[in-house]
Amino acid sequence: MELTENRLIVIGQNGVGKSNLLESIELLSSLRSHRSNRNQDLIYWDQDQACLSAMIEDDQKLSLELNRKGGRKAYKNDKLLNRQIDLIGPMRSVGFSALDLELIRGEPSLRRHWLDRIVQQLEPIYSDLIGRFSRLLRQRSQLWRNLSLESSKDQNILLDSFDMQMALVSTRIHRRRRRILDRLLPIASSWQQHLSNSQENLDITYLPGSKLEAEESERLWRESIERQLLEMRSEEEITGNCRVGPHRDDVQFSINDVDARRFGSAGQQRTIVLSLKLAELELIKMVYGKSPILLLDDVLAELDPKRQLLLLEAVGQKHQCLISATHLESFEGEWVRNSQLMELDSFS
């Protein structure tokens, strides 16, 4: 498939592969899928491997190989990359699917995942931090299960070592998450004003899973988290769960100083998500001077006609956009006339 217009509308019934097409672009641009992080979930049931490839501007070829056994391999211009994160950069994207509408009222893990995707777009190395923290968390849980086999002295030495490592990585994750929210807030707030006809003021509050000093300092935060991990050892010994760190972070969204998760209407919550996605799009463009690809996966069906129109107007012709839908009725004539159309069916 070759894109000949700035906007592509993919039409087809549910289940024919519209989402797979957009998800493949998401994977190539971010190494992540909003649907799953497991290779097994991204490969056909009867296949052992999936391969994605795209030619982008400047005749660069990006490829990603997913293996049911053996992990992933990333290629640029058919050359195997030593680090998969080096695939990120030539092509960036911002995805918006029906699942994102749960961002406000869903579980904290959804908000952490959303936040991490933005940070990774701006700092690809961030994925290494998240990977290190996840490994430390798993190893720490395994350590608690095996502690009865160790002497008391050895236990404390091991735990002290884990605390030092976890405090350092946690600090660096906390700092990046808070900073990105500080940058995102004014842009998202401006969009919320626009989409609500100046009736709604949006505020975003970072709720870290660690108690952080007011002053942002790597040393102060690291030392504070080490103390908190030490203080929680007796409880952690009983539950086996680490209760301090970025894995317990959350984000609170407020409209006119009222918690949107608990008291916001469905319309307000969806407007917040729209504002966040448009802010993400704008922020990436500000940083890199180039608009990312906007991926809209069946979201129009989830929005009322007014918000459909606002979203399409906001996207306009400024961004390369791939949008999936079950029918064309949601689009105005101008959108259809200035877009490339692709129709998928069960035999495609």
XYZ file of C-alpha atoms in Angstrom:
348
model
C 0.000 0.000 0.000
C 1.283 3.441 -0.927
C -0.042 6.629 0.655
C -0.785 9.254 -1.975
C -2.639 11.760 0.245
C -1.993 13.284 3.641
C -5.056 11.498 5.004
C -6.086 7.884 4.600
C -9.580 6.661 5.505
C -9.779 2.894 5.966
C -13.358 1.640 5.679
C -14.540 -1.839 6.628
C -16.696 -3.862 8.960
C -15.438 -4.878 12.381
C -12.971 -7.746 12.308
C -11.542 -7.270 8.791
C -8.166 -5.890 9.911
C -8.509 -2.104 10.082
C -7.047 -1.969 13.574
C -4.202 -4.310 12.574
C -3.106 -1.882 9.865
C -2.955 1.064 12.280
C -1.380 -1.080 14.983
C 1.451 -2.070 12.633
C 2.323 1.604 12.125
C 2.172 2.140 15.874
C 4.590 -0.748 16.432
C 7.075 0.473 13.828
C 7.070 3.986 15.227
C 7.142 3.220 18.960
C 7.886 -0.523 19.431
C 4.680 -0.600 21.470
C 1.095 -1.616 20.893
C -1.792 -0.096 22.827
C -3.365 -3.557 22.787
C -0.630 -5.830 24.118
C 3.081 -5.995 24.951
C 3.309 -9.745 24.275
C 4.649 -10.884 20.903
C 2.365 -13.907 21.069
C -0.684 -11.621 20.964
C 0.585 -9.819 17.857
C 1.232 -12.894 15.664
C -1.347 -15.001 13.828
C -2.297 -18.073 15.844
C -0.897 -20.533 13.266
C 2.312 -18.583 12.595
C 5.629 -18.411 14.433
C 6.618 -15.010 13.116
C 5.244 -11.659 11.948
C 7.175 -9.095 9.902
C 6.336 -5.399 9.539
C 8.015 -3.111 7.042
C 7.528 0.451 5.815
C 9.253 2.824 3.414
C 9.230 6.376 4.691
C 10.614 9.656 3.398
C 14.281 9.880 2.417
C 13.905 6.280 1.176
C 14.414 4.825 4.627
C 13.138 1.320 5.229
C 12.035 0.362 8.738
C 11.353 -3.269 9.637
C 10.358 -5.124 12.765
C 10.391 -8.886 13.122
C 8.253 -10.469 15.856
C 9.014 -14.061 16.829
C 6.878 -16.308 18.957
C 10.145 -17.678 20.336
C 13.228 -15.522 20.369
C 11.848 -12.018 20.848
C 12.046 -9.165 18.352
C 14.557 -7.906 15.802
C 14.618 -4.378 14.395
C 16.093 -3.359 11.055
C 16.824 -0.048 9.363
C 17.518 -0.231 5.644
C 17.739 -4.033 6.049
C 20.550 -3.696 8.594
C 20.013 -5.397 11.935
C 20.074 -2.856 14.773
C 21.990 -3.663 17.940
C 19.373 -1.762 19.954
C 15.707 -1.911 19.055
C 15.124 1.626 20.346
C 17.253 2.920 17.457
C 14.246 2.184 15.240
C 12.384 5.008 16.989
C 12.823 8.457 15.551
C 12.465 8.434 11.755
C 8.715 7.874 12.144
C 6.624 8.951 15.131
C 2.929 8.478 15.757
C 0.154 9.345 18.174
C -2.562 6.728 18.465
C -6.146 7.231 19.549
C -8.449 4.230 19.854
C -11.703 3.438 21.604
C -9.609 1.936 24.425
C -8.205 5.409 25.157
C -11.674 6.580 26.179
C -11.109 4.551 29.361
C -8.066 6.686 30.162
C -9.938 8.944 32.589
C -12.210 6.469 34.344
C -10.110 3.308 34.007
C -7.395 1.797 36.166
C -4.180 3.714 37.034
C -2.160 1.323 34.850
C -3.863 2.819 31.775
C -2.702 6.301 32.726
C 0.825 5.095 33.458
C 0.962 3.330 30.092
C -0.274 6.474 28.320
C 2.272 8.630 30.125
C 5.135 6.260 29.334
C 4.278 6.272 25.639
C 4.606 10.061 25.496
C 7.902 10.109 27.379
C 9.285 7.381 25.134
C 8.358 9.379 22.018
C 10.494 12.261 23.294
C 13.205 10.177 24.966
C 13.520 6.703 23.380
C 16.092 5.712 26.019
C 13.253 5.890 28.561
C 12.139 2.408 27.510
C 15.395 1.088 28.993
C 14.526 2.696 32.334
C 11.080 1.102 32.342
C 12.583 -2.257 31.427
C 15.173 -2.012 34.221
C 12.535 -1.114 36.782
C 10.253 -3.986 35.715
C 13.125 -6.465 36.058
C 14.063 -5.096 39.490
C 10.464 -5.343 40.633
C 10.206 -8.991 39.517
C 13.553 -9.874 41.071
C 12.616 -8.172 44.310
C 9.380 -10.185 44.539
C 11.344 -13.375 43.897
C 13.818 -12.318 46.575
C 11.086 -12.049 49.220
C 9.897 -15.563 48.355
C 13.408 -16.918 48.868
C 14.457 -14.910 51.922
C 13.719 -17.680 54.382
C 16.619 -19.587 52.828
C 19.088 -16.795 53.550
C 20.683 -15.636 56.787
C 19.416 -12.405 58.338
C 22.675 -10.633 57.475
C 22.572 -11.797 53.853
C 18.922 -10.737 53.606
C 19.685 -7.167 54.608
C 22.644 -6.941 52.249
C 20.518 -8.126 49.325
C 17.644 -5.810 50.192
C 19.967 -2.827 50.636
C 21.382 -3.497 47.175
C 17.909 -3.682 45.638
C 16.808 -0.524 47.452
C 19.723 1.460 46.041
C 19.059 0.328 42.480
C 15.303 0.759 42.683
C 15.576 4.199 44.263
C 17.846 5.433 41.469
C 15.694 4.078 38.611
C 12.473 5.171 40.338
C 13.793 8.710 40.711
C 14.621 8.969 37.022
C 11.203 7.650 35.994
C 9.379 9.976 38.411
C 11.307 12.984 37.111
C 10.529 12.273 33.483
C 6.853 11.571 34.106
C 6.361 14.758 36.106
C 8.253 16.885 33.608
C 6.234 15.631 30.641
C 2.973 16.385 32.452
C 4.218 19.909 33.189
C 4.873 20.409 29.474
C 1.618 18.791 28.389
C -0.691 20.655 30.779
C -0.800 24.132 29.177
C -1.352 22.671 25.704
C -4.059 20.253 26.840
C -5.726 22.967 28.917
C -5.880 25.219 25.867
C -7.514 22.474 23.805
C -10.015 21.755 26.597
C -11.001 25.424 26.568
C -11.428 25.328 22.808
C -13.412 22.081 22.693
C -15.733 23.166 25.538
C -16.363 26.693 24.242
C -14.319 28.117 27.162
C -16.559 26.448 29.742
C -14.063 23.976 31.189
C -10.670 24.470 32.825
C -8.526 21.357 32.788
C -5.927 20.617 35.435
C -3.598 17.611 35.583
C -2.025 16.437 38.853
C 0.791 13.924 39.083
C 0.250 11.467 41.957
C 3.589 9.711 42.439
C 3.825 6.289 44.047
C 6.677 7.615 46.191
C 6.740 10.576 48.542
C 8.856 13.133 46.723
C 10.586 16.202 48.112
C 9.207 19.498 46.823
C 12.554 20.375 45.277
C 13.336 18.292 42.197
C 16.725 16.821 42.959
C 17.934 13.383 41.926
C 19.942 13.016 45.126
C 17.134 14.119 47.460
C 14.519 12.002 45.711
C 16.782 8.947 45.588
C 17.657 9.169 49.276
C 13.990 9.710 50.185
C 12.857 6.656 48.210
C 15.576 4.529 49.803
C 14.255 5.526 53.243
C 10.690 4.737 52.228
C 11.666 1.293 50.918
C 13.432 0.592 54.211
C 10.421 1.764 56.246
C 8.078 -0.498 54.265
C 10.130 -3.671 54.622
C 8.081 -5.146 57.461
C 4.853 -4.749 55.477
C 6.476 -5.909 52.255
C 7.762 -9.027 53.998
C 4.153 -9.997 54.758
C 2.532 -9.109 51.429
C 5.462 -9.606 49.063
C 4.381 -6.449 47.210
C 6.550 -3.369 46.843
C 4.420 -0.361 47.801
C 6.863 2.391 46.853
C 7.794 3.408 43.336
C 6.542 4.464 39.884
C 4.529 1.251 39.452
C 2.058 2.875 41.873
C 1.897 6.249 40.108
C -1.390 7.770 39.030
C -2.595 10.924 37.285
C -5.644 12.961 38.291
C -7.626 15.038 35.803
C -9.850 17.807 37.108
C -12.455 19.973 35.378
C -13.157 23.283 37.108
C -11.419 21.907 40.235
C -13.605 18.776 40.333
C -12.185 15.252 39.926
C -13.190 14.231 36.396
C -12.863 10.523 37.103
C -15.475 10.552 39.860
C -17.728 13.422 38.887
C -17.110 14.236 35.212
C -19.807 13.442 32.689
C -19.098 10.994 29.854
C -18.907 13.955 27.473
C -16.399 15.809 29.656
C -14.239 12.716 30.044
C -14.138 12.179 26.292
C -13.294 15.822 25.707
C -10.351 15.485 28.115
C -9.051 12.508 26.141
C -9.380 14.477 22.904
C -7.495 17.380 24.474
C -4.719 15.088 25.720
C -4.233 13.441 22.335
C -4.175 16.747 20.466
C -1.737 18.126 23.051
C 0.499 15.081 22.610
C 0.453 15.632 18.852
C 1.338 19.300 19.254
C 4.070 18.698 21.829
C 5.900 16.178 19.647
C 5.723 18.595 16.735
C 7.113 21.398 18.935
C 10.061 19.257 20.031
C 10.979 17.752 16.670
C 9.629 20.350 14.238
C 7.661 17.696 12.393
C 4.154 16.377 12.950
C 3.803 12.728 13.959
C 1.326 10.484 12.187
C -2.091 10.557 13.838
C -3.765 7.136 14.089
C -7.513 7.282 14.780
C -8.846 3.777 15.242
C -12.660 3.627 15.145
C -13.004 6.532 17.561
C -15.635 8.503 15.648
C -18.266 5.905 16.487
C -17.570 6.528 20.175
C -18.016 10.317 19.933
C -21.178 12.377 19.549
C -21.551 14.336 16.267
C -20.329 17.588 17.826
C -17.091 16.048 19.073
C -16.624 14.170 15.802
C -16.709 17.493 13.964
C -14.382 19.189 16.465
C -11.857 16.377 16.154
C -11.891 16.389 12.354
C -11.594 20.178 12.277
C -8.672 20.065 14.710
C -6.843 17.509 12.595
C -7.536 19.379 9.356
C -4.771 19.084 6.788
C -1.944 19.842 9.231
C -1.146 16.261 10.135
C -0.731 13.020 8.260
C -3.676 11.028 9.506
C -4.800 7.418 9.152
C -8.346 6.911 10.350
C -10.464 3.759 10.411
C -14.257 3.658 10.397
C -17.075 1.303 9.490
C -18.706 3.784 7.080
C -18.171 7.175 5.465
C -21.251 8.876 6.903
C -19.238 10.368 9.757
C -17.092 12.378 7.361
C -18.020 15.584 5.655
C -17.639 15.869 1.893
C -14.443 17.918 2.125
C -12.774 15.249 4.231
C -13.641 12.500 1.756
C -12.648 14.540 -1.301
C -9.209 15.313 0.146
C -8.468 11.851 1.486
C -7.236 8.584 0.083
C -9.819 5.830 0.590
C -9.170 2.169 1.256
C -11.957 -0.348 1.664
C -11.274 -3.649 3.397
C -13.470 -6.719 3.349
C -13.166 -10.213 4.713
C -11.467 -11.387 1.503
C -8.762 -8.660 1.434
